[in-house]
Amino acid sequence: MKAQSLALAVALLSVGPVLYGNAAEADVSRHESAAVLQQVKKITGVIKDATGEPVIGANVIVKGTTNGTMSDIDGKFSLEVPAGAVLSISYIGYVAQEIPVKNQTDLNILLKEDSEMLDEVVVVGYGVQKKSDVTGSVTSVSKERLEKLPVTNVLQAVQGAAAGVTITQASSIPGDAPTALVRGQNSINANSGPYIVVDGVPINKTGGSLNDIAPSDIESMEILKDASATAIYGTNGANGVILITTKHGRSGKPTIKYSGYVGFEDFSNKLQFCNGDQIIQRYKDYVAINPGETMYNENVKYQAEVDNYNAGIETDWIYDEASRTGIITDHNVSVSGGAEKVQYYVSADYLSQKGVLVGYDYKRYSLRTNLDVDVTDYLKVGSNTYIASHNRDGGRVNFLLAEASSPWAKEYDENGNYEIYHMYSETMFVNPMIYTTRDAERRQWNASINGYAELDFGKIFNPLTGLKYKFNGGFSYAPKRESTYSGATANDLNGTGKIFNAETQTYTIENILSYTRDFGKHHIDLTGLYAASRKKYSESSAQGQKFINDDLSFGNLGSAETATVTSYADLYTTVSQMGRVNYSYDSRYLFTFTVRRDGSSVFGENNKYGVFPSVALGWNVARESFMQKTNDWLSNLKLRLSYGMAGNEAIGVYQTLVKLDNHKFAMGGNSVVGLYPNSRMGNNDLSWETTKTFNTGLDFGFWNNRLSGNIDVYFSKTSDLLLQRNLPRISGYSNVYANMGETQNKGVELTLNSKNIVTRDFTWGTSLVFSWNKNKITDLYGDGKDDLGNRWFIGQPIGVIYDYDQVGIWQEDEIARGDHEKWDSTAEAGDVKLADRNGDEKIDDDDRHVKGQTTPKWIGGLTNTFTYKGLSLSVFIQTVQGLMKYNNLIGIAGDEMGRRNSTTEIGYWTPENKSNEWRSLRKQSNKHGYGFAQDASFTRIKDITLSYTFPAELMQKAHLGGLTIYASGRNLFTFTDWIGWDPETRQDSRGSGDWEDNYPMTKSYVFGINLTF
């Protein structure tokens, strides 16, 4: 704050004569009258803030004149004033004061921070509100995190920094977006992600995502969490709402800004895999315990390993072949400005990311133009337009197979091509590098054109002051293309080519009528909405197999011996009406009532529409007269209370209809197309999931907001779940969507901000966020029974770990004594020993139980920011606690360890080492299918950023508007008991999921610059 004050003071002092007139001219005017001269006197003073530090560059003006000055570096000023003058003292971020001079000649002035001015308004649904008048639970993401963190997706900047929002970066794959969850999971089958609105357009219903938005273009971000805040979005608000506003121009000369960075990425955690000697020992131990398994010779297990073993050549498949140093660069250029009637903002962004795994590359190009025009004094129009292009081309290494590859495996054949079966005669694992030879195009675009027109009736007819009409119209076009070809070099001797095309076209129309008026201490704000949206999706795909050669790749699928073509299209529409009333009395007593009616095409004929009301109350206690005695230490105290309903329609289209599928049948020697019922039964009575939420909150600030924050406690109940229920096959259907079941969420959210040290040159501030959430299923099918097949248990969270307890490893002496006979009769030495929880002397499904949940019980974040003059250091620590995950790396290590490589962190039992933690290499050492779940809690030093902002006077000499350079590190250190790459990332085992999703967590070191011309 003080460094900024000094810079501002220097800038203002340099133009002082322009702002306040020439001193000589002032002297002349003062000497025009002897009588006036006799009444003028010189006064001095010092201006300080609440901490006792001088306020640099504060304006001191004689009220009603242009006679004024500014405080210097010590907060001091001197000024000649006429008798009876009143001084007006002002400085941005502080409450303005008027001080009668009277007989004083030396003044000591204390300025108080204006918390409302520093953070005056927040964006809410279909408008903005003074922060002091907000009754709902709304979290604003600090601009510092949005502006100073070099991230590819804005949610990465929010991770761990917003109370009540769980953001998971399950994939570090370049171009992959994090997932977000607001206040826990409400739904079982339906989508539980938040509704994301960018400049009034719901981006997650247009085929786009936040990856389309360059973080540098974002002005503000608010997260709506309780029913009062989200009910205005009706059927879309049950899982929270994220509102993003992009930057717009301001009147004045053009401002050109450049922001760019270059960074280097590496594995955040490097696992060690077996070297040549270690894997040979594993081979031998594997052969010794599995009858029928043999070594190729006394040294290696597989024939393809012989040459490298004899030559002493070891290959590090993970760190030398499959990976590389990742490089990420971003360049953003923006031009903004405008005249009195026209303001503009134009930006272009280029992001390039070369991932740490070979072939994982990503490029994004985006262009944005925001335009605002005052056509007349009563009509304003504007547009928000952007286009984004995503490129993920190229073949990719198979990281799962790289983990499995022996260091003795043969990478190249005699011709210098990749050896396909590099561990031959083992054919279960192929060379992980062969997939880099695949031709692959992965392209995606999003073009969005949004416009608005706002009519101010009060400027046309004065009695209508406060009445406005706004029209929003938006259209987006999001095409996508994926084309791949695998030939002989990728272990496809016949060749397979695929082309997939899809596109989403969406329009949104909103008519908003608002009325705002103040009557004395009464303030009223009315909003009405009528809106409609339409989304059309279509896709087509073609596949060819058995090509003569690989030369044309996917360029001519018609030349394939076998070709297939498919296509699909659907249409989704909504219509909505909404009304909202905001009322406040003297900014002390606050009231909000909202009701929204939505109609959606996804639901059955009998329940197309749903109505969602909410009500909220607020009380600014600190504004009461009886609280005036606390003003010296209590800056803010506001109570909030809300209750309301929101809906969730998050299922696909046509799920309520009785559908027919087509299939080709042989009939009369010909192939004919016939129809047969779809496996899902229709349901015309299907309707919304409904979430009812109660929220109570407290906003507070102490000692001129040196310590400030808020706490919220909430309870929500979701009923009529959109649940997919299995049906007996005799019915002719396998499942049906029905409204049944209930879930609950309750939790506590806390945000604390403190200014620990504030001096002229040095500041230290701390921000703490904490969120605790408990989620559980309270009913499923109305009979009080669990659904064991789906792992849904009444009284438990939606996502759970349901498994046995491992209590050790069976040892040879235990087997010899027959201890296993009354416990696990099939057990052998080296097998996983599981607990017989019910004491029936056998291990079966009755010994499984709920061991933990797959979502965190609580999350937290701690940010400390230190500044010294222009130097700033920010350290952010994130913690995620109380969740479990199945560790597939341990699971596959046991079942395949003797035939593959594995991390040395995972050991194994032998008759010699008698491990009581790790099972043996026997193929059936886990006979009951234990899942090896682990505590996935972690604490991470998420990011550290060091920046330097050059002094304003130096920038003026260089004819620059500003310059900041910085260095930032992300995911630097992780503290966890998890065994593997990282507890947050996804690890699919062989034969499950998509092997391309196996990608390690990365850390990055980024160096950047922000330059303003």
CSV table of C-alpha atoms in Angstrom, one decimal, residues 114 201 218 244 393 406 522 527 555 812 869-870:
chain,number,residue,atom,x,y,z
A,114,ASP,CA,-13.2,2.8,3.5
A,201,VAL,CA,-23.5,-16.6,-21.0
A,218,ILE,CA,-10.7,-12.0,-16.5
A,244,ILE,CA,-16.9,-14.5,-14.5
A,393,ASP,CA,-2.3,-33.0,-32.2
A,406,SER,CA,12.2,-53.7,-18.2
A,522,HIS,CA,-35.2,3.1,1.8
A,527,THR,CA,-35.4,-7.4,-11.3
A,555,GLY,CA,-7.0,-39.1,-45.5
A,812,GLU,CA,4.9,-69.6,6.6
A,869,LYS,CA,8.6,-1.3,-1.4
A,870,GLY,CA,8.2,-2.8,-4.9
